[in-house]
Coordinates of C-alpha atoms in Angstrom, one line a residue:
M1 CA 28.3 -8.7 3.3
K2 CA 26.9 -5.2 3.7
V3 CA 23.2 -4.8 4.3
F4 CA 21.5 -1.6 3.0
S5 CA 18.1 -0.6 4.5
A6 CA 15.6 1.5 2.7
E7 CA 17.1 4.5 4.5
D8 CA 20.6 3.6 3.4
V9 CA 19.4 3.3 -0.2
A10 CA 17.8 6.7 -0.1
A11 CA 20.9 8.3 1.4
N12 CA 23.2 6.8 -1.3
L13 CA 20.8 7.2 -4.3
P14 CA 19.3 10.7 -4.5
Y15 CA 17.2 11.2 -7.6
A16 CA 19.6 13.3 -9.6
H17 CA 22.3 10.7 -9.1
A18 CA 19.9 7.9 -9.9
I19 CA 19.0 9.6 -13.2
S20 CA 22.7 10.0 -14.1
V21 CA 23.4 6.3 -13.2
L22 CA 20.6 5.0 -15.4
R23 CA 21.7 7.2 -18.3
Q24 CA 25.0 5.4 -18.2
A25 CA 23.5 2.0 -17.6
F26 CA 21.5 2.2 -20.8
L27 CA 24.8 2.5 -22.8
V28 CA 26.6 -0.4 -21.1
S29 CA 26.4 -4.1 -22.2
H30 CA 24.4 -6.2 -19.7
H31 CA 23.2 -9.8 -19.7
C32 CA 19.6 -10.1 -18.6
P33 CA 17.9 -13.4 -19.0
P34 CA 14.1 -13.3 -19.1
R35 CA 12.6 -12.8 -15.7
S36 CA 10.9 -15.8 -14.1
G37 CA 7.5 -15.5 -12.5
Y38 CA 5.6 -17.9 -10.2
V39 CA 2.1 -17.9 -8.9
L40 CA 2.1 -18.8 -5.2
E41 CA -1.1 -20.9 -5.3
E42 CA -0.5 -23.1 -2.4
G43 CA -1.3 -21.4 0.9
A44 CA -3.1 -18.5 -0.9
P45 CA -5.1 -16.2 1.5
E46 CA -8.8 -16.9 2.1
Q47 CA -9.9 -14.3 -0.4
G48 CA -8.4 -16.6 -3.1
V49 CA -5.9 -14.1 -4.5
P50 CA -2.5 -15.8 -4.6
G51 CA 0.8 -14.0 -4.4
L52 CA 3.3 -13.7 -7.2
L53 CA 7.0 -14.3 -7.0
G54 CA 9.4 -12.8 -9.5
V55 CA 13.1 -13.6 -9.9
M56 CA 15.2 -11.2 -12.1
P57 CA 18.9 -11.8 -12.7
C58 CA 21.4 -9.6 -14.5
W59 CA 25.1 -9.1 -14.7
N60 CA 27.8 -7.1 -16.3
N61 CA 31.6 -7.2 -16.2
R62 CA 31.7 -6.0 -12.6
F63 CA 28.6 -7.2 -10.7
V64 CA 25.9 -9.8 -10.7
G65 CA 22.5 -8.9 -9.3
V66 CA 19.4 -10.9 -8.5
K67 CA 16.2 -9.2 -7.5
I68 CA 13.5 -11.3 -5.8
A69 CA 10.2 -9.5 -5.8
T70 CA 6.7 -10.4 -4.5
L71 CA 3.3 -9.1 -5.3
F72 CA 0.6 -9.7 -2.7
P73 CA -2.6 -7.8 -3.8
G74 CA -4.2 -8.0 -0.4
N75 CA -1.3 -6.4 1.5
P76 CA -2.5 -2.7 1.2
D77 CA -5.7 -3.6 3.1
A78 CA -3.4 -4.5 6.0
G79 CA -1.2 -1.5 5.6
R80 CA 1.6 -3.3 3.9
P81 CA 3.1 -2.6 0.4
A82 CA 1.7 -4.8 -2.4
I83 CA 5.1 -5.1 -4.0
Q84 CA 8.2 -5.9 -1.9
A85 CA 11.7 -6.8 -3.1
S86 CA 15.3 -7.6 -2.1
I87 CA 18.4 -7.4 -4.3
L88 CA 21.4 -9.6 -3.8
L89 CA 24.6 -8.1 -5.3
L90 CA 27.6 -10.3 -6.0
D91 CA 31.1 -9.7 -7.3
R92 CA 31.3 -10.7 -11.0
Q93 CA 34.9 -12.0 -10.8
T94 CA 34.5 -14.3 -7.7
G95 CA 30.8 -14.8 -7.3
A96 CA 31.0 -13.7 -3.6
P97 CA 28.0 -11.9 -2.2
I98 CA 28.9 -8.3 -1.3
A99 CA 25.6 -6.6 -0.5
L100 CA 21.9 -7.2 0.2
L101 CA 19.7 -4.2 -0.5
D102 CA 16.1 -3.2 0.2
G103 CA 14.9 -3.8 -3.3
T104 CA 11.6 -2.1 -2.8
E105 CA 13.4 1.3 -2.3
V106 CA 15.8 0.6 -5.2
T107 CA 12.9 -0.3 -7.5
R108 CA 10.9 2.8 -6.7
R109 CA 13.9 5.1 -7.1
R110 CA 15.1 3.6 -10.4
T111 CA 11.6 3.5 -11.8
A112 CA 11.1 7.2 -11.1
A113 CA 14.5 7.9 -12.4
A114 CA 13.8 6.1 -15.7
S115 CA 10.6 8.1 -16.2
V116 CA 12.4 11.4 -15.6
L117 CA 15.4 10.4 -17.7
A118 CA 13.0 9.7 -20.6
A119 CA 11.2 13.0 -20.0
T120 CA 14.4 14.9 -20.5
F121 CA 14.2 13.9 -24.1
L122 CA 10.4 13.8 -24.5
A123 CA 8.9 16.6 -22.3
R124 CA 9.3 20.3 -22.9
A125 CA 12.3 21.6 -20.9
D126 CA 10.2 24.4 -19.5
S127 CA 7.4 22.0 -18.2
E128 CA 5.9 23.5 -15.0
R129 CA 2.7 21.6 -14.4
L130 CA 2.6 17.9 -13.4
V131 CA -0.5 15.8 -12.8
M132 CA 0.1 12.5 -11.0
L133 CA -2.4 9.7 -11.3
G134 CA -1.9 7.4 -8.3
S135 CA -1.1 8.1 -4.7
G136 CA 1.0 5.1 -3.6
P137 CA 4.7 5.0 -2.7
Q138 CA 5.7 4.9 -6.4
A139 CA 3.8 8.1 -7.1
R140 CA 5.6 9.9 -4.3
H141 CA 9.0 9.0 -5.8
I142 CA 7.9 10.0 -9.3
V143 CA 6.8 13.5 -8.1
L144 CA 10.1 14.0 -6.2
A145 CA 12.2 12.9 -9.1
Y146 CA 10.4 15.2 -11.6
C147 CA 10.9 18.1 -9.2
A148 CA 14.6 17.3 -9.1
K149 CA 15.0 17.8 -12.8
F150 CA 12.2 20.1 -14.1
P151 CA 11.2 23.6 -13.0
L152 CA 7.8 22.4 -11.7
T153 CA 5.6 25.0 -10.0
S154 CA 2.4 23.0 -9.7
V155 CA 1.6 19.3 -8.9
Q156 CA -1.9 17.8 -8.8
I157 CA -2.5 14.4 -7.3
H158 CA -5.4 12.1 -8.3
S159 CA -6.4 8.9 -6.7
R160 CA -9.5 6.7 -6.6
Q161 CA -9.0 6.9 -2.8
T162 CA -9.3 10.6 -2.1
R163 CA -7.9 10.2 1.4
N164 CA -4.7 8.7 0.0
A165 CA -4.4 11.6 -2.4
V166 CA -4.8 14.1 0.5
A167 CA -2.2 12.3 2.6
L168 CA 0.3 12.4 -0.2
V169 CA -0.4 16.1 -0.8
V170 CA 0.3 16.8 2.8
E171 CA 3.5 14.9 2.8
L172 CA 4.8 16.4 -0.4
R173 CA 4.0 20.0 0.8
T174 CA 6.5 19.5 3.6
L175 CA 9.2 18.1 1.2
L176 CA 8.5 20.6 -1.7
P177 CA 7.6 23.9 -0.1
H178 CA 8.3 25.9 -3.3
V179 CA 5.8 23.9 -5.3
T180 CA 2.0 24.3 -5.2
I181 CA 0.6 20.8 -4.5
M182 CA -3.1 20.0 -4.4
V183 CA -5.6 17.2 -5.0
A184 CA -6.9 17.1 -8.6
E185 CA -10.6 17.7 -8.0
N186 CA -11.6 17.4 -11.7
L187 CA -9.2 15.0 -13.4
A188 CA -10.1 16.0 -17.0
D189 CA -9.5 19.7 -16.3
A190 CA -6.3 19.0 -14.5
V191 CA -4.9 16.8 -17.3
S192 CA -5.9 19.2 -20.0
D193 CA -3.8 21.9 -18.4
A194 CA -0.8 19.7 -17.6
D195 CA 2.7 19.7 -19.2
I196 CA 3.4 16.3 -17.9
V197 CA 1.0 13.5 -16.9
S198 CA 2.3 10.5 -15.0
C199 CA 0.4 7.4 -14.2
A200 CA 1.4 4.9 -11.6
T201 CA -1.7 2.9 -10.8
S202 CA -3.1 -0.6 -10.6
A203 CA -5.9 0.3 -13.0
R204 CA -7.1 -2.5 -15.3
D205 CA -9.0 -0.3 -17.7
P206 CA -8.1 3.1 -19.1
I207 CA -8.1 6.0 -16.7
L208 CA -6.4 8.5 -19.0
H209 CA -8.3 9.5 -22.1
N210 CA -7.2 11.1 -25.3
D211 CA -9.9 13.8 -25.2
W212 CA -8.3 15.3 -22.1
I213 CA -4.8 15.6 -23.5
S214 CA -3.6 19.0 -24.9
A215 CA -1.0 19.5 -27.6
G216 CA 2.5 19.5 -26.2
T217 CA 1.8 17.2 -23.3
H218 CA 4.2 14.4 -22.3
V219 CA 2.5 11.2 -20.9
D220 CA 4.4 8.9 -18.6
L221 CA 2.9 5.4 -18.2
V222 CA 4.4 3.5 -15.3
G223 CA 1.7 1.2 -14.0
A224 CA -0.2 -1.6 -15.9
F225 CA 2.5 -4.1 -16.4
R226 CA 0.3 -7.0 -17.6
P227 CA -0.9 -7.7 -21.1
N228 CA -4.6 -7.3 -20.1
T229 CA -4.3 -4.1 -18.1
R230 CA -3.7 -0.5 -19.3
E231 CA -3.9 3.1 -18.1
A232 CA -4.3 5.0 -21.4
D233 CA -7.1 4.5 -23.9
S234 CA -6.4 3.3 -27.5
D235 CA -7.2 6.7 -28.9
L236 CA -4.4 8.3 -26.9
M237 CA -1.9 5.6 -27.8
T238 CA -2.6 6.1 -31.5
A239 CA -2.5 9.9 -31.2
G240 CA 0.9 10.2 -29.5
D241 CA 4.5 9.5 -30.4
I242 CA 5.4 6.3 -28.5
Y243 CA 8.7 5.6 -26.8
V244 CA 9.6 2.7 -24.4
D245 CA 12.2 1.6 -22.0
T246 CA 12.8 -1.6 -23.9
R247 CA 10.9 -3.0 -26.8
E248 CA 11.3 -6.6 -25.6
G249 CA 9.8 -5.9 -22.2
V250 CA 6.9 -3.7 -23.4
L251 CA 5.9 -6.0 -26.2
A252 CA 5.8 -8.9 -23.8
E253 CA 4.0 -7.2 -20.9
A254 CA 2.4 -3.8 -21.6
G255 CA -1.3 -3.8 -22.2
D256 CA -1.1 -0.1 -23.1
L257 CA 0.5 -1.2 -26.4
L258 CA -0.6 -4.8 -26.7
I259 CA -4.4 -4.1 -26.5
P260 CA -4.3 -1.5 -29.3
I261 CA -2.1 -3.9 -31.3
Q262 CA -4.7 -6.6 -30.8
E263 CA -7.3 -4.1 -32.0
G264 CA -5.3 -3.5 -35.2
R265 CA -4.7 0.1 -34.3
L266 CA -0.9 -0.2 -33.6
N267 CA 1.9 -2.5 -34.4
A268 CA 5.5 -3.0 -33.1
G269 CA 6.7 -0.5 -35.6
S270 CA 4.6 2.2 -33.9
I271 CA 7.3 2.5 -31.3
K272 CA 9.5 5.4 -32.2
A273 CA 12.5 4.4 -30.1
E274 CA 13.8 2.8 -27.0
L275 CA 15.3 4.9 -24.2
S276 CA 18.8 3.7 -25.0
Q277 CA 18.4 5.1 -28.6
L278 CA 17.5 8.5 -27.2
I279 CA 20.5 8.5 -24.9
D280 CA 23.1 7.4 -27.6
G281 CA 21.6 9.9 -30.1
S282 CA 20.6 7.3 -32.7
A283 CA 16.9 8.4 -32.3
T284 CA 15.3 11.8 -31.8
G285 CA 12.8 12.6 -29.0
R286 CA 10.5 15.5 -29.0
I287 CA 10.8 17.6 -32.2
H288 CA 7.8 20.0 -32.0
D289 CA 6.4 21.9 -28.9
D290 CA 2.9 20.7 -29.8
S291 CA 3.7 17.0 -30.1
I292 CA 2.1 14.5 -27.7
T293 CA 4.8 12.2 -26.5
I294 CA 4.2 8.9 -24.6
F295 CA 6.8 6.9 -22.6
K296 CA 5.8 3.4 -21.6
S297 CA 8.0 1.5 -19.1
V298 CA 7.8 -2.0 -17.6
G299 CA 11.2 -2.0 -16.0
T300 CA 14.3 -4.1 -16.7
A301 CA 16.7 -5.9 -14.5
F302 CA 19.7 -3.9 -15.6
E303 CA 18.1 -0.8 -14.0
D304 CA 18.1 -2.7 -10.7
L305 CA 21.7 -3.8 -11.1
A306 CA 22.8 -0.3 -12.0
A307 CA 21.0 1.3 -9.1
A308 CA 22.1 -1.3 -6.6
S309 CA 25.7 -1.2 -7.6
A310 CA 25.6 2.6 -7.4
V311 CA 24.4 2.4 -3.8
W312 CA 27.2 0.0 -3.0
E313 CA 29.8 2.2 -4.7
A314 CA 28.6 5.3 -3.0
A315 CA 28.9 3.6 0.4
Q316 CA 32.4 2.4 -0.4
R317 CA 33.5 6.0 -1.2
C318 CA 32.2 7.2 2.2
K319 CA 34.4 4.7 4.1

């Protein structure tokens, strides 16, 4: 069984390839049972915040994948990632394990790729200005993935922890020397001038407000994957054209939609289309340059399976 480190995953799954892999994955039949989640109450840390364990299986006619992910909210205070994951890849015909992958790196790359894939249908093709809300590892991947697909000339980073935003800016400047990258000093001003706004935060309450959004902006909502948390306010969700990665996942988990639905301001029919419908052409994305488009994602196990199998296949070709 081959073991793929985070560095191995990065080498075999560059962003442009990840976007292409997911585009195909959304058109292929997969079997994805509901993910299972468990609260790790016994042995919880002294601060009383238990960890979470998630198990996400999926299979197609070639591979079986099982992602095991943990969320430990106190980890960042000790310099460790809050979310960590491993992916076990098995042969569909024999059940034999063939690879164990760093699921954290796979998840970050496929999440960024899904956002950018959606943006190819929903953002203006000439988008140059990105504002990134969040400064964690996922934010880094999102910025790099957008720069791989869009002609970005300006990126602004906003974080509740200014030092984290500064650190990310410094890192990105070395990786993207052709792009002007800076901290968003005034978030409202930065957002109002953006072509694309992406949010990858742990916010519980809205941090992105409709009053800031200009006509033509594409809004990418990656964080807030619980029914009682959200990143965008209800006014924004009712003002924009809403697209999602999967209806099933979003309507089960995404407070960005569920809270306005509870308020009576949206309903399930407010979702224009799933990402698969944009890809197969059965639904249309952006129509007008001045439309406000919103993409809400919560992730799905077949994205993990597609990305993990792509890493394994790329390594096989290099033998």
